[in-house]
Short mmCIF file of C-alpha atoms in Angstrom, two decimals:
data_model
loop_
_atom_site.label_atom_id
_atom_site.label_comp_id
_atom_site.label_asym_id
_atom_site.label_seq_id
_atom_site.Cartn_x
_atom_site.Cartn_y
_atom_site.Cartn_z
CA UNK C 1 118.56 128.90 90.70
CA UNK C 2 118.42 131.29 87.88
CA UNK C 3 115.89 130.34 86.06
CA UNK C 4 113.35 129.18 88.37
CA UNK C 5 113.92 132.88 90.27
CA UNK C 6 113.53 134.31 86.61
CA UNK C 7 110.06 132.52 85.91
CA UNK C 8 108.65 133.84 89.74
CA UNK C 9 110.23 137.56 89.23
CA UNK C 10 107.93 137.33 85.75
CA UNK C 11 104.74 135.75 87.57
CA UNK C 12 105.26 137.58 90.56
CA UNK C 13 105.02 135.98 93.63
CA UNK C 14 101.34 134.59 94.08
CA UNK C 15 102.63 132.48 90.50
CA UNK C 16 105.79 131.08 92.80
CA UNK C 17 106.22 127.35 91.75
CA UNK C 18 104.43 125.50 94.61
CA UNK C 19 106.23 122.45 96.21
CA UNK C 20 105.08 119.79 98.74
CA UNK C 21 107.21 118.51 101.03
CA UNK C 22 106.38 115.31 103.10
CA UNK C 23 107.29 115.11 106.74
CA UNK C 24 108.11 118.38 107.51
CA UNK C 25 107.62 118.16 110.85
CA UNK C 26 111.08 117.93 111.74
CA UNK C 27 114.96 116.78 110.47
CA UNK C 28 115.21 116.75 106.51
CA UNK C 29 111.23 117.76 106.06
CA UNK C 30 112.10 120.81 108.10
CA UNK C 31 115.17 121.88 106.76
CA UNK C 32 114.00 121.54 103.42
CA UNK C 33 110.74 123.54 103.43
CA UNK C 34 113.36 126.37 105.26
CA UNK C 35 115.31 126.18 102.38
CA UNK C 36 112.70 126.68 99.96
CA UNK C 37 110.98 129.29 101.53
CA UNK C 38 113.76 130.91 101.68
CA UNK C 39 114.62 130.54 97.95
CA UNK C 40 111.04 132.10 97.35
CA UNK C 41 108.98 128.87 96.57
CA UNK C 42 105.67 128.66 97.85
CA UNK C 43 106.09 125.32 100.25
CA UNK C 44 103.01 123.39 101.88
CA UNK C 45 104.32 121.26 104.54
CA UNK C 46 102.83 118.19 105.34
CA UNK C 47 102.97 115.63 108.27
CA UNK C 48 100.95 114.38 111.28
CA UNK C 49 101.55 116.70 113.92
CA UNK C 50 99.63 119.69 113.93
CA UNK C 51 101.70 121.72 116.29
CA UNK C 52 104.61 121.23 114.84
CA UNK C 53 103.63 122.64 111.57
CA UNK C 54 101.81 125.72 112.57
CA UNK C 55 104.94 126.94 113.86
CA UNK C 56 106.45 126.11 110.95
CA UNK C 57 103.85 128.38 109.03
CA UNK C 58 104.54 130.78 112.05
CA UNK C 59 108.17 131.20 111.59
CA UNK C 60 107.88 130.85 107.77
CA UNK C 61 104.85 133.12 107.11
CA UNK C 62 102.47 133.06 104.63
CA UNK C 63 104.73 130.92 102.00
CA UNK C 64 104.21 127.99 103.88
CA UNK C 65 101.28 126.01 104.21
CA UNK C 66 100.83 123.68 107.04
CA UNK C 67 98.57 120.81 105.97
CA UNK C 68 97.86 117.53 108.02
CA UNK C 69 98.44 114.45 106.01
CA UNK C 70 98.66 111.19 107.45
CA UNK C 71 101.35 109.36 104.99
CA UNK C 72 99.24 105.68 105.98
CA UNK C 73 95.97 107.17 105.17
CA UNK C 74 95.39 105.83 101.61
CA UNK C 75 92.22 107.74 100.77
CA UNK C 76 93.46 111.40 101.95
CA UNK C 77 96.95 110.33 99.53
CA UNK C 78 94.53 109.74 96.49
CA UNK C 79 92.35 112.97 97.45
CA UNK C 80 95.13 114.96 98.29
CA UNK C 81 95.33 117.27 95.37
CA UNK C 82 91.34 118.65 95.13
CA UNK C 83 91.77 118.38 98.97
CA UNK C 84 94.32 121.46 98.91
CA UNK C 85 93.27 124.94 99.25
CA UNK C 86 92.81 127.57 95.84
CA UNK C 87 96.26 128.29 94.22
CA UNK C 88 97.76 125.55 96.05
CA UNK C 89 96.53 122.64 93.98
CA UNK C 90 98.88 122.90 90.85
CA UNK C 91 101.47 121.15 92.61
CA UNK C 92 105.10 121.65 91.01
CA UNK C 93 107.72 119.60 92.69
CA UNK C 94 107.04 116.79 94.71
CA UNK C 95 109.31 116.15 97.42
CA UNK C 96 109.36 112.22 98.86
CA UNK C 97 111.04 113.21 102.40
CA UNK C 98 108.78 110.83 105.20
CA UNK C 99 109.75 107.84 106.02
CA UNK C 100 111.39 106.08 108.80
CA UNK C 101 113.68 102.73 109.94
CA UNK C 102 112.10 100.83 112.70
CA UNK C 103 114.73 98.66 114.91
CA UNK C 104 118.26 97.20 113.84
CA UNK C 105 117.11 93.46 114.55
CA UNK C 106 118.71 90.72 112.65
CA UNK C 107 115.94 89.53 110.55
CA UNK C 108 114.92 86.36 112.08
CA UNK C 109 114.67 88.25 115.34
CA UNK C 110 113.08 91.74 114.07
CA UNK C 111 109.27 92.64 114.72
CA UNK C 112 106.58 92.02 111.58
CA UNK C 113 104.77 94.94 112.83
CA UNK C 114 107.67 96.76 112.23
CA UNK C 115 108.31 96.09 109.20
CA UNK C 116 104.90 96.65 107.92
CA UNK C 117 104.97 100.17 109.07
CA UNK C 118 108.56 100.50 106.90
CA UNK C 119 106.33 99.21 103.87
CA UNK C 120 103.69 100.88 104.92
CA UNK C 121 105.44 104.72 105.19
CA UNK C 122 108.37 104.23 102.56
CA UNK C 123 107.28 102.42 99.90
CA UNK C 124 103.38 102.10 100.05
CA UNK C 125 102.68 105.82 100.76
CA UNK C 126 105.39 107.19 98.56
CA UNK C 127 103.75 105.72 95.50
CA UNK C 128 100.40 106.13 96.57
CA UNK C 129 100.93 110.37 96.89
CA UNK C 130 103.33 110.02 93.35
CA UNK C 131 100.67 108.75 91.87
CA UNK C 132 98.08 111.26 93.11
CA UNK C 133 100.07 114.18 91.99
CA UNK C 134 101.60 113.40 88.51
CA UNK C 135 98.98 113.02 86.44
CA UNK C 136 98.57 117.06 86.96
CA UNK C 137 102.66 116.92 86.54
CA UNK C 138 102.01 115.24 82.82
CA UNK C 139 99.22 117.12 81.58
CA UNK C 140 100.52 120.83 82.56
CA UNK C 141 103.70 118.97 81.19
CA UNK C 142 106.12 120.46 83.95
CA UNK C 143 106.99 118.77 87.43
CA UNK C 144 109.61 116.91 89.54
CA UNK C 145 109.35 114.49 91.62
CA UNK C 146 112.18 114.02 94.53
CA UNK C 147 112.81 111.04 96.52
CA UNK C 148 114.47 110.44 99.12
CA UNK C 149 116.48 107.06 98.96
CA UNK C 150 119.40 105.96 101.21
CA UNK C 151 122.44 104.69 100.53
CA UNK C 152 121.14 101.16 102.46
CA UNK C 153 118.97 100.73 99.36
CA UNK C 154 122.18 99.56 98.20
CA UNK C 155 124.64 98.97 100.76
CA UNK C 156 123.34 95.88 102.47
CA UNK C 157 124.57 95.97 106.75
CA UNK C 158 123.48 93.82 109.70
CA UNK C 159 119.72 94.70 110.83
CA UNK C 160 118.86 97.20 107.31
CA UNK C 161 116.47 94.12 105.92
CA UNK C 162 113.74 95.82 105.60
CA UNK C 163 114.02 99.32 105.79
CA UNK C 164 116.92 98.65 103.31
CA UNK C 165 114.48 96.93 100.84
CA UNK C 166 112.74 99.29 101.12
CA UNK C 167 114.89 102.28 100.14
CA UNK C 168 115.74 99.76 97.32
CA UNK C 169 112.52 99.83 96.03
CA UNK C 170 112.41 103.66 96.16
CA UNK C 171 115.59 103.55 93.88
CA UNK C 172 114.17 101.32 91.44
CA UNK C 173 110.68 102.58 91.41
CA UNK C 174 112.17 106.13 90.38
CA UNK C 175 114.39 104.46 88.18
CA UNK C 176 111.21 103.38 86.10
CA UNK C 177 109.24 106.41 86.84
CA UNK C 178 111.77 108.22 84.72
CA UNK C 179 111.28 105.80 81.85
CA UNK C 180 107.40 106.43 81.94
CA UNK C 181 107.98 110.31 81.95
CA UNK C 182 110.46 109.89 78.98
CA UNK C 183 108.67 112.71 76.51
CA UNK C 184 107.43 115.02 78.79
CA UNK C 185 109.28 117.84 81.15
CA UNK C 186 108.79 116.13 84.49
CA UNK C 187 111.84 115.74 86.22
CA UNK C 188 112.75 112.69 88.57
CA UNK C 189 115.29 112.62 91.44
CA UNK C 190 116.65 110.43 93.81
CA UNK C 191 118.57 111.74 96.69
CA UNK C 192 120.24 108.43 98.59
CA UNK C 193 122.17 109.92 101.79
CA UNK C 194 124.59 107.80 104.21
CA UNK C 195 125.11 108.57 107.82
CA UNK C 196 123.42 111.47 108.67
CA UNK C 197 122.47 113.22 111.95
CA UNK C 198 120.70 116.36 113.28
CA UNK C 199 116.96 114.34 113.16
CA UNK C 200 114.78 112.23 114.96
CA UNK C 201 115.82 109.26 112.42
CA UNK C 202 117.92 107.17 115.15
CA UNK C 203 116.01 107.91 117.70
CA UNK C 204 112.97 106.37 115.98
CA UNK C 205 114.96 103.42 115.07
CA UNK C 206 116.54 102.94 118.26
CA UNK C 207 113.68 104.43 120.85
CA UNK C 208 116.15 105.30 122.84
CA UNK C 209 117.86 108.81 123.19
CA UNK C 210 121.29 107.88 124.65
CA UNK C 211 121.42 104.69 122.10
CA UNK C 212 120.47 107.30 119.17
CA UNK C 213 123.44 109.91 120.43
CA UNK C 214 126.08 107.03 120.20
CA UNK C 215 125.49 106.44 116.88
CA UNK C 216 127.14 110.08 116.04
CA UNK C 217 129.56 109.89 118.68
CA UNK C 218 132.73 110.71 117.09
CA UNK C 219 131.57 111.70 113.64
CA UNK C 220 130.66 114.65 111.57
CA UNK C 221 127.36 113.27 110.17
CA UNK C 222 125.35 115.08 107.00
CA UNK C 223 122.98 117.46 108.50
CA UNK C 224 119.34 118.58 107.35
CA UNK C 225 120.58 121.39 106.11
CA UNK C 226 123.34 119.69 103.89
CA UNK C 227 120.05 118.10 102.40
CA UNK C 228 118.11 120.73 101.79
CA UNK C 229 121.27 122.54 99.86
CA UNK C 230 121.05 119.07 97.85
CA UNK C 231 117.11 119.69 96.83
CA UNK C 232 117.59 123.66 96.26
CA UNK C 233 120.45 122.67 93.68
CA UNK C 234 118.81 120.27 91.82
CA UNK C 235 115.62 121.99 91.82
CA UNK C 236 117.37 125.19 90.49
CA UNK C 237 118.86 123.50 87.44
CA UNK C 238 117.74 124.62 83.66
CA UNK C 239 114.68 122.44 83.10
CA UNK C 240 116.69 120.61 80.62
CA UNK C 241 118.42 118.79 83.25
CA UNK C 242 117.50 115.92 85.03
CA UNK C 243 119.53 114.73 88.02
CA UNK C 244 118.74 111.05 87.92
CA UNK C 245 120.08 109.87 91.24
CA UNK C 246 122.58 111.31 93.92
CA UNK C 247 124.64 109.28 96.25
CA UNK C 248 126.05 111.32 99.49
CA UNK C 249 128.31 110.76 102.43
CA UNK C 250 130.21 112.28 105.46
CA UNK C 251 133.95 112.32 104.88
CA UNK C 252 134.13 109.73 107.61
CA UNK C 253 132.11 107.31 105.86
CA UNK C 254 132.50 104.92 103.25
CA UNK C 255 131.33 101.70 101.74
CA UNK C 256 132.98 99.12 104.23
CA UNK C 257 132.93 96.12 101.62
CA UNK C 258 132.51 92.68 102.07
CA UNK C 259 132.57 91.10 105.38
CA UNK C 260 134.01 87.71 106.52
CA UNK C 261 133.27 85.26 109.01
CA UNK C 262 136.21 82.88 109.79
CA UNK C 263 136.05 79.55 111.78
CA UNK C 264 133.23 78.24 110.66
CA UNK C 265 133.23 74.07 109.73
CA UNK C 266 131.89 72.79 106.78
#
């Protein structure tokens, strides 16, 4: 964190490197604009419900600006950056958070409208708002653009399909993204966390509250706040370094291998 808190002590706080973080609303979007705000970075926090964020800008005070984006909405993605309010539009970090898993259906039985949402949220939206924002990354020749992966973009289990294809694609697409920013001083990250709790994540998957509970039962999950330590750190690195990609699990998790299904005839 030292040099980032050496650059705003110089520029003084109205010069604090600005970050946006999508779907702030609640869980990891949450605990990461916290986090930041705390760390003295100027944070506008994006996401669909209004309420939600103007208490976030309540609790957080004037460091935080609450600003309604819809992640589906292509148009407001591409306009987003002249759409932002003066000395808010030099965006600094981009931070990937929304996204969502819709159902744990074996494929042949899952919902098509469900997984176009998944496409829709986690792979179409993240580019399209990437894309928005780093061409002003390139030319001021500073940035960093954060993701937010999962580790079943490359851990296959029953019922991921989709949603793990989809956090797949987010590993590969920053992958490349780093390539095409070879040369300049934008930094790319990809966080890719296991089982983690303390967020509406299950309970959007599941749509049910007592299914989403069981799924912790038992275990001490990675929390928000576990991810937003994750961000601060790698934001706070010397600009020199670039975290490429970061897998992360509970201590009662791992990789479970390959599975086997016996007593089946040729």
């Amino acid at each position: 964190m030292a040099l980032n808190t050496q650059r705003m002590e110089k520029e003084g706080p109205a010069m604090a490197m600005k970050v946006l973080v999508t779907g702030a609303t609640a869980g990891f979007g949450r605990a990461i604009a916290e986090r930041l705000v705390h760390d003295g970075y100027r944070v506008i926090a994006t996401g669909r419900r209004q309420d939600r964020l103007d208490a976030l800008a309540k609790a957080l005070g004037p460091s935080l600006l609450p600003f309604r984006l819809d992640m589906n909405d292509a148009d407001a993605l591409a306009a987003l950056p002249g759409s932002l309010p003066p000395g808010w539009q030099e965006i600094d970090v981009l931070v990937n958070n929304a996204g969502l898993a819709l159902g744990l259906d074996k494929a042949q039985d899952a919902t098509i409208a469900d997984w176009q949402q998944m496409i829709a949220t986690n792979v179409t939206g993240l580019v399209e708002i990437t894309r928005a924002l780093l061409p002003g990354m390139v030319a001021r020749n500073r940035g960093h653009v954060i993701s937010l992966g999962s580790t079943a973009g490359t851990y296959p289990y029953q019922g991921a399909n989709v949603y793990g294809a989809s956090k797949a694609f987010v590993s590969q697409f920053m992958r490349n993204l780093r390539c095409d920013l070879l040369g300049t001083r934008v930094r790319v990250t990809n966080l890719e966390p296991g089982l983690c709790g303390g967020s509406e994540f299950s309970t959007v998957r599941l749509r049910d509250d007592a299914k989403a509970a069981a799924v912790y039962q038992g275990t001490h999950p990675i929390l928000p706040e576990d991810i937003a330590e994750t961000v601060s750190w790698v934001m706070g690195l010397p600009a020199h370094v670039n975290i490429n990609q970061i897998e992360l699990m509970p201590t009662c998790q791992a990789a479970a291998g390959l599975a086997v299904v016996k007593g089946l005839e040729d």
